[in-house]
Each structure stands twice: as structure tokens, then as C-alpha cells.
Coordinates of N, CA and C in Angstrom, one line a residue:
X1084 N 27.9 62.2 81.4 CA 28.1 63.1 82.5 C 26.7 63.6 83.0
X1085 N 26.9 63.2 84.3 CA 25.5 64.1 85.2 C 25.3 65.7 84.4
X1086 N 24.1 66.5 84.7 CA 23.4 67.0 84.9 C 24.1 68.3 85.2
X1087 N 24.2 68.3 86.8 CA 24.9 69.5 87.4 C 26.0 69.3 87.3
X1088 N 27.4 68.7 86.7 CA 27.9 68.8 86.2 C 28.5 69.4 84.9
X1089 N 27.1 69.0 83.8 CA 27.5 69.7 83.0 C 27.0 70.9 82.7
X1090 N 26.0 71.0 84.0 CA 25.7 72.5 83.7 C 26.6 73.7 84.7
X1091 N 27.5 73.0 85.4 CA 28.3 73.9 86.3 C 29.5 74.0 84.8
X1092 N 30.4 73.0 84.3 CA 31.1 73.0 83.2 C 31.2 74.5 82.5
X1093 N 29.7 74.6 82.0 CA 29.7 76.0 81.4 C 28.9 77.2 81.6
X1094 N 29.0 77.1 83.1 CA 29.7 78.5 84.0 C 30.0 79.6 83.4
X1095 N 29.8 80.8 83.3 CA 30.9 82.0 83.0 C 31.6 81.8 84.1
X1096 N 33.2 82.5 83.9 CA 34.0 82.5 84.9 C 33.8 81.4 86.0
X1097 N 33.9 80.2 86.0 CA 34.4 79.4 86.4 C 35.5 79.0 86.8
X1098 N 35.3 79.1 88.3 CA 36.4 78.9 89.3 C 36.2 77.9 89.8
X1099 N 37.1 76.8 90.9 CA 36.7 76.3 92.2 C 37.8 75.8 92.6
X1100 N 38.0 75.0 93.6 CA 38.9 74.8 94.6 C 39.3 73.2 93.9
X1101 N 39.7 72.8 95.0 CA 40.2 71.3 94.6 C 38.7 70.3 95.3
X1102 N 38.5 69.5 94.8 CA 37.5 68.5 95.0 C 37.2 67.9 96.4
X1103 N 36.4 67.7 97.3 CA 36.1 67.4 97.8 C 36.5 65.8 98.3
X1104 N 36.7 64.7 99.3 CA 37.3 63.7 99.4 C 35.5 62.9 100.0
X1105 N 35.2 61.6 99.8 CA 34.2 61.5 100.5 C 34.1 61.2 101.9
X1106 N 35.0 61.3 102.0 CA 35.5 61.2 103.9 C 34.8 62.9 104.7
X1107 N 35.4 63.6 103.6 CA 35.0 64.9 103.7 C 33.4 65.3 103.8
X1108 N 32.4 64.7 102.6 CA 31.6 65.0 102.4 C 30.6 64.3 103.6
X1109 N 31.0 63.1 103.9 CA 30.2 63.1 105.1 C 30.5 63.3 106.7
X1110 N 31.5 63.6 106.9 CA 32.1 64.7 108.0 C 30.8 65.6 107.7
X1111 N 30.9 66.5 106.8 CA 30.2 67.6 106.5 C 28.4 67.0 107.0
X1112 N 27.7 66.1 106.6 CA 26.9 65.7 106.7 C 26.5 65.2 107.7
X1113 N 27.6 64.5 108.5 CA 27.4 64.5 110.6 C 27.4 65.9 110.7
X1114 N 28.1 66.6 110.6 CA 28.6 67.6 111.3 C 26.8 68.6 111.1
X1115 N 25.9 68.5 110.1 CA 24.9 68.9 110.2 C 23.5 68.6 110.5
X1116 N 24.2 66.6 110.5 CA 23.1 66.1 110.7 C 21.7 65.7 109.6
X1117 N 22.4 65.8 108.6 CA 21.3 66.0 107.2 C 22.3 65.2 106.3
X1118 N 21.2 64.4 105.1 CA 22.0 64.1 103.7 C 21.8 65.1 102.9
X1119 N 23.0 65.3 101.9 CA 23.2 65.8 101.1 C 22.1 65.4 99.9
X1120 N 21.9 66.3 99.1 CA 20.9 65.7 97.9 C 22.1 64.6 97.1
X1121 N 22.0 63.9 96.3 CA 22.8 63.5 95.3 C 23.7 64.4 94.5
X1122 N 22.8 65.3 93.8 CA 23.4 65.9 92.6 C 24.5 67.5 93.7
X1123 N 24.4 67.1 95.0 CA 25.3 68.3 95.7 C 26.8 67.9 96.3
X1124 N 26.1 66.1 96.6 CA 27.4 65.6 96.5 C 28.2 65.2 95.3
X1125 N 27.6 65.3 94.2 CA 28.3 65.2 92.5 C 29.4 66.1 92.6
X1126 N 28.6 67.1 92.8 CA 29.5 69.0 92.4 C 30.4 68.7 93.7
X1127 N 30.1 68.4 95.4 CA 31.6 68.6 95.7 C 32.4 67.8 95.3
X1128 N 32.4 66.6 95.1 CA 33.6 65.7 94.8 C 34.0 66.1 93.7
X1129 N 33.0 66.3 92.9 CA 34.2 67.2 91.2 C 34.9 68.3 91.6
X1130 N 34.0 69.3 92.4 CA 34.7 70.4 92.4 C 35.0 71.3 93.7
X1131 N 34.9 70.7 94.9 CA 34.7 71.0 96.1 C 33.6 72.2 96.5
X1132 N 34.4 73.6 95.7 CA 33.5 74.8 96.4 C 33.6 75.3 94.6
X1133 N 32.4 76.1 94.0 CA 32.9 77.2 92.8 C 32.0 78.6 92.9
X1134 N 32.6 79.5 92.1 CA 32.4 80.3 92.4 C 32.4 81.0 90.6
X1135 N 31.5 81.6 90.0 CA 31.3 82.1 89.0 C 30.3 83.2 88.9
X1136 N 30.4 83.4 87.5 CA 29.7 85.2 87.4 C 28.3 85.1 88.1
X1137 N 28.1 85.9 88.8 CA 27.0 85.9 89.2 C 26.7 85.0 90.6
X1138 N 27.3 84.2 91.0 CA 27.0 82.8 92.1 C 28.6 82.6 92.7
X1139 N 27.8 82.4 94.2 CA 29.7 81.7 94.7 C 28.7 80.7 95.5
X1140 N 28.6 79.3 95.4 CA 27.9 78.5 95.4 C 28.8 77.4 96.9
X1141 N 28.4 77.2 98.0 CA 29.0 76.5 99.2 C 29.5 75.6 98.6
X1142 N 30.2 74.9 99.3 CA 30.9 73.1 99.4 C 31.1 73.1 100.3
X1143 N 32.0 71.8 100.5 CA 33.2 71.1 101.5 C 34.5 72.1 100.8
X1144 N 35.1 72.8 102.1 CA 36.2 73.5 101.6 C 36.6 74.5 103.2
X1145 N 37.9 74.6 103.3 CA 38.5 75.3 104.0 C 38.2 76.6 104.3
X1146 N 37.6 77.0 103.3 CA 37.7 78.8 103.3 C 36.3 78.8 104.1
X1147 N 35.8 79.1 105.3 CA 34.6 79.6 106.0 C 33.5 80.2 105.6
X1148 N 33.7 81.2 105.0 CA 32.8 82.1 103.6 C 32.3 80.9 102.6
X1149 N 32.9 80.0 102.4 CA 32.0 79.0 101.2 C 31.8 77.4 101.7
X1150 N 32.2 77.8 103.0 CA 32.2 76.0 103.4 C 30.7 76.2 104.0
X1151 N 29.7 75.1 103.2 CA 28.7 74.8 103.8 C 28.1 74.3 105.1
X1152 N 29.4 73.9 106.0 CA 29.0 73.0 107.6 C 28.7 74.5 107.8
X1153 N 29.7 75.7 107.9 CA 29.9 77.0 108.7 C 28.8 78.2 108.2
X1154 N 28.4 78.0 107.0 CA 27.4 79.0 106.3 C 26.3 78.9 106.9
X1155 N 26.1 77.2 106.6 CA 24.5 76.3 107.4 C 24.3 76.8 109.1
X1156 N 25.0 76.3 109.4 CA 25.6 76.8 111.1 C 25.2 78.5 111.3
X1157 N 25.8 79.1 110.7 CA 25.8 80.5 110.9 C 24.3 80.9 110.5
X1158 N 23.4 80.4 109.6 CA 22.5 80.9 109.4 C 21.2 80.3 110.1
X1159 N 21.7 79.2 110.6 CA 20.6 78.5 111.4 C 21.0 79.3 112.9
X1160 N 21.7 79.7 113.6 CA 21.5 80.6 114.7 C 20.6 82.1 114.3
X1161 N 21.2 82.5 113.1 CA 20.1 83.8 112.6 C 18.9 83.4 112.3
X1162 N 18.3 82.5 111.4 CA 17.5 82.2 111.8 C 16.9 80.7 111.9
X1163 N 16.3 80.8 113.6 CA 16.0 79.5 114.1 C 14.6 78.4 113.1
X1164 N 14.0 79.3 112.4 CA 13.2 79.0 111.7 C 13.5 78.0 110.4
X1165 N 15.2 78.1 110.2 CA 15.7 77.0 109.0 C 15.6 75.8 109.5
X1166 N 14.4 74.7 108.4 CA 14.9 74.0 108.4 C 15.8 72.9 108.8
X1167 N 15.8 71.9 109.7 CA 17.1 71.4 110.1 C 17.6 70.3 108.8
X1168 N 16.4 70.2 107.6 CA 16.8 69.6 106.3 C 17.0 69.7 105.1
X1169 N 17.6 71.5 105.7 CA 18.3 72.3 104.7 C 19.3 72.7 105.0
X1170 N 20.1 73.1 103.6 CA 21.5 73.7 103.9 C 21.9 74.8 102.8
X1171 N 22.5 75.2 103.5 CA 22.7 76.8 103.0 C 23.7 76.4 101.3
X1172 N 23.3 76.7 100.1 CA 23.9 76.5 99.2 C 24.3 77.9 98.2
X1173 N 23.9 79.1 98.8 CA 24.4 80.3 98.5 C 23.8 81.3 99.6
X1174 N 24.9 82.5 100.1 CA 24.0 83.6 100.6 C 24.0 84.8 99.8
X1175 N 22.9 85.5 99.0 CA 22.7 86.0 98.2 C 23.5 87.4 98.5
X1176 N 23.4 87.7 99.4 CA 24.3 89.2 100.1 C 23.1 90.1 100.0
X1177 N 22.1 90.2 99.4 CA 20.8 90.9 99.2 C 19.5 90.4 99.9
X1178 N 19.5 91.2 101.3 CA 18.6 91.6 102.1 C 18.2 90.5 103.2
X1179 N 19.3 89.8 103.2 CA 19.1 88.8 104.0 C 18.9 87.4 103.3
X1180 N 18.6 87.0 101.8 CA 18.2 86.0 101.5 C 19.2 84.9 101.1
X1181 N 18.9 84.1 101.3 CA 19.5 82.6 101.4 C 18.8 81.8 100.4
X1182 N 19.8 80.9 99.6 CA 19.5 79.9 98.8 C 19.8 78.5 99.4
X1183 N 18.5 78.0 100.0 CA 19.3 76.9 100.6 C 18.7 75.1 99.4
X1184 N 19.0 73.9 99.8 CA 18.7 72.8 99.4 C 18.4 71.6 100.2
X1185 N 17.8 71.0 99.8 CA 17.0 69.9 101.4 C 17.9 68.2 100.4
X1186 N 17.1 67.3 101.2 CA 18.4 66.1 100.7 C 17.3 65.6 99.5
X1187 N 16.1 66.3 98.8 CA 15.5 65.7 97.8 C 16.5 66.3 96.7
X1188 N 17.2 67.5 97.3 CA 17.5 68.2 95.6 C 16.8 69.7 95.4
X1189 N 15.5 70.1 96.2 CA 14.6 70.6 95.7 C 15.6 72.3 96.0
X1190 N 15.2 73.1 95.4 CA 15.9 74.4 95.7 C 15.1 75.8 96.6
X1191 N 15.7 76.3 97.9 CA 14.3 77.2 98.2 C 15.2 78.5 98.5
X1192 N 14.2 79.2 98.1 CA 14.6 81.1 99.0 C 14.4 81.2 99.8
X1193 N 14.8 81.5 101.2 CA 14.8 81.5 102.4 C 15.0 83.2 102.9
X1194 N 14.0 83.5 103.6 CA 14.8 85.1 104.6 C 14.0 85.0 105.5
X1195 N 14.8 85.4 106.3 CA 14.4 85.1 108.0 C 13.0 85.8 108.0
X1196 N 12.6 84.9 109.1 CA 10.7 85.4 109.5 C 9.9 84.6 108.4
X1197 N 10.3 84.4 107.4 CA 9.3 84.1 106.3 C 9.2 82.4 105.9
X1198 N 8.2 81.8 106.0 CA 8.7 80.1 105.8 C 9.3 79.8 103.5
X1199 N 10.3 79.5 104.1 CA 11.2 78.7 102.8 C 10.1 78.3 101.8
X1200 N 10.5 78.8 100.4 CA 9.7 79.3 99.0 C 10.5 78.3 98.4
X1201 N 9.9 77.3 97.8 CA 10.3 76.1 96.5 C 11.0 77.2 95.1
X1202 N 11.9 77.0 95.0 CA 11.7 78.1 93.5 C 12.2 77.3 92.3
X1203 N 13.3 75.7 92.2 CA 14.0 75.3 91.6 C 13.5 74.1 91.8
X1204 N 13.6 72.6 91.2 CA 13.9 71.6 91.4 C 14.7 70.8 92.0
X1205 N 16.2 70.9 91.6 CA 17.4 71.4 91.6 C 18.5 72.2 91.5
X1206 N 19.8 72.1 91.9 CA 20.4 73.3 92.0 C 20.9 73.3 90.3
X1207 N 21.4 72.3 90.0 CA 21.1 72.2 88.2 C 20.4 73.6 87.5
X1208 N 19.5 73.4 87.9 CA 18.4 74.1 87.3 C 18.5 75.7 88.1
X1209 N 18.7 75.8 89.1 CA 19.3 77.1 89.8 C 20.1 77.5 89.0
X1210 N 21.0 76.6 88.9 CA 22.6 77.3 88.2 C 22.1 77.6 86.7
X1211 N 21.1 77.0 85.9 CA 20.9 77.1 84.6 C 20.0 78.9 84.3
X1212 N 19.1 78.7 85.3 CA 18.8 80.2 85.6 C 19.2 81.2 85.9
X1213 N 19.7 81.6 86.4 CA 21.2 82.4 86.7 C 21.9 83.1 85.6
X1214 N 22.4 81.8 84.8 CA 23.5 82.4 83.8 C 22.7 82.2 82.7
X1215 N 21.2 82.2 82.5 CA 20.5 82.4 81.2 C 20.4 83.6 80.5
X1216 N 20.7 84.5 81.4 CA 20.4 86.2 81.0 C 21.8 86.5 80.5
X1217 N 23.0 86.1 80.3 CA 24.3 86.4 80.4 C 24.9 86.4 79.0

């Protein structure tokens, strides 16, 4: 088993939707004009959108609040300064900051006015940080 896989598996509170179709995932990918990293299209086709303690993490998914085409969208009109080879992979709800991901994988903190901060390698590794303190 990949990576972000098994490190989404054991999540606290571990939710998500139904899986993603790959028809879906690259709809999503026109629709932004960017590739997905690999390990983002792993997690939607396993798991579409999840959501656990601490993180409610985008996908491909119906609900607007977690679907990445509409998050990415929404935050690239707030700010014009994102990226066009990033995408929104959480909005932190705190002070404006954004967790977005580019199609290497690499993970960045983003708040408007300020140029995008490397903080992760992957979202793997995002998600392993997170729930280390827990």
C-alpha cells in the first residue's frame, strides 16, 4: 500500500465520501488546468474527499466546501497571486491561510499578499504532522 494511503488509514476520526471515478479526477484537472500530484490522485480514487480530527482535506466530491475544482476557484479570485500550479488542498479557517499542493507533491502555506512557503514534501507527510500531537 502507498504511502498516503496508509497514512490517511490511521486518521483519528476518519471519515470520507465515496471514491472518486477517474473520469472524475480529470474533469477536475481540465476544469483547473493543472495535474494532480500522484499521491492526490491515490487519496481521491480511494477515498474521494476525508475529513478527520483536526483536517477536512479537498477532493473530487459534490459537496462545494470540499470539492477542490470550487475551493481552488474560490481562492484563486481572492487571491490573484496563487499559483496557477497549485491547488487548494485545505482551508485552514485561520486568518486566511490556505494549504495548497502543486503537481510535484510538494506541500505550501499560502495567505494572500505573501508568496507560497514550502512546509511539507508531501501531503503524506502533512497529514503525518498534524495527527503527531494527538
Amino acid at each position: 500500500m502507498s504511502k498516503i494511503l496508509t497514512v490517511i488509514r490511521e486518521l483519528k476520526n476518519l471519515r470520507s465520501l465515496k471514491p472518486a471515478s477517474l473520469t472524475d479526477v480529470l474533469a477536475s484537472e481540465c476544469a483547473l488546468g493543472l495535474d494532480f500530484a500522484e499521491e492526490y490522485k491515490e487519496y481521491v480514487l480511494a477515498y474521494g474527499v476525508i475529513t478527520a480530527k483536526r483536517v477536512d482535506i479537498t477532493g473530487v466530491s459534490e459537496f462545494p466546501r470540499l470539492n477542490v475544482v470550487e475551493v481552488t476557484r474560490k481562492e484563486r479570485e481572492a487571491n490573484p497571486d496563487l499559483p496557477d500550479n497549485m491547488y487548494v488542498i485545505e482551508n485552514t479557517g485561520l486568518d486566511g491561510l490556505i494549504i495548497t499542493q502543486d503537481e510535484t507533491g510538494a506541500v505550501y502555506a499560502v495567505t494572500a499578499g505573501q508568496a507560497p512557503k514550502k512546509i511539507f514534501d508531501s501531503l503524506a507527510d502533512y497529514l503525518t504532522d498534524l495527527q503527531k500531537d494527538m
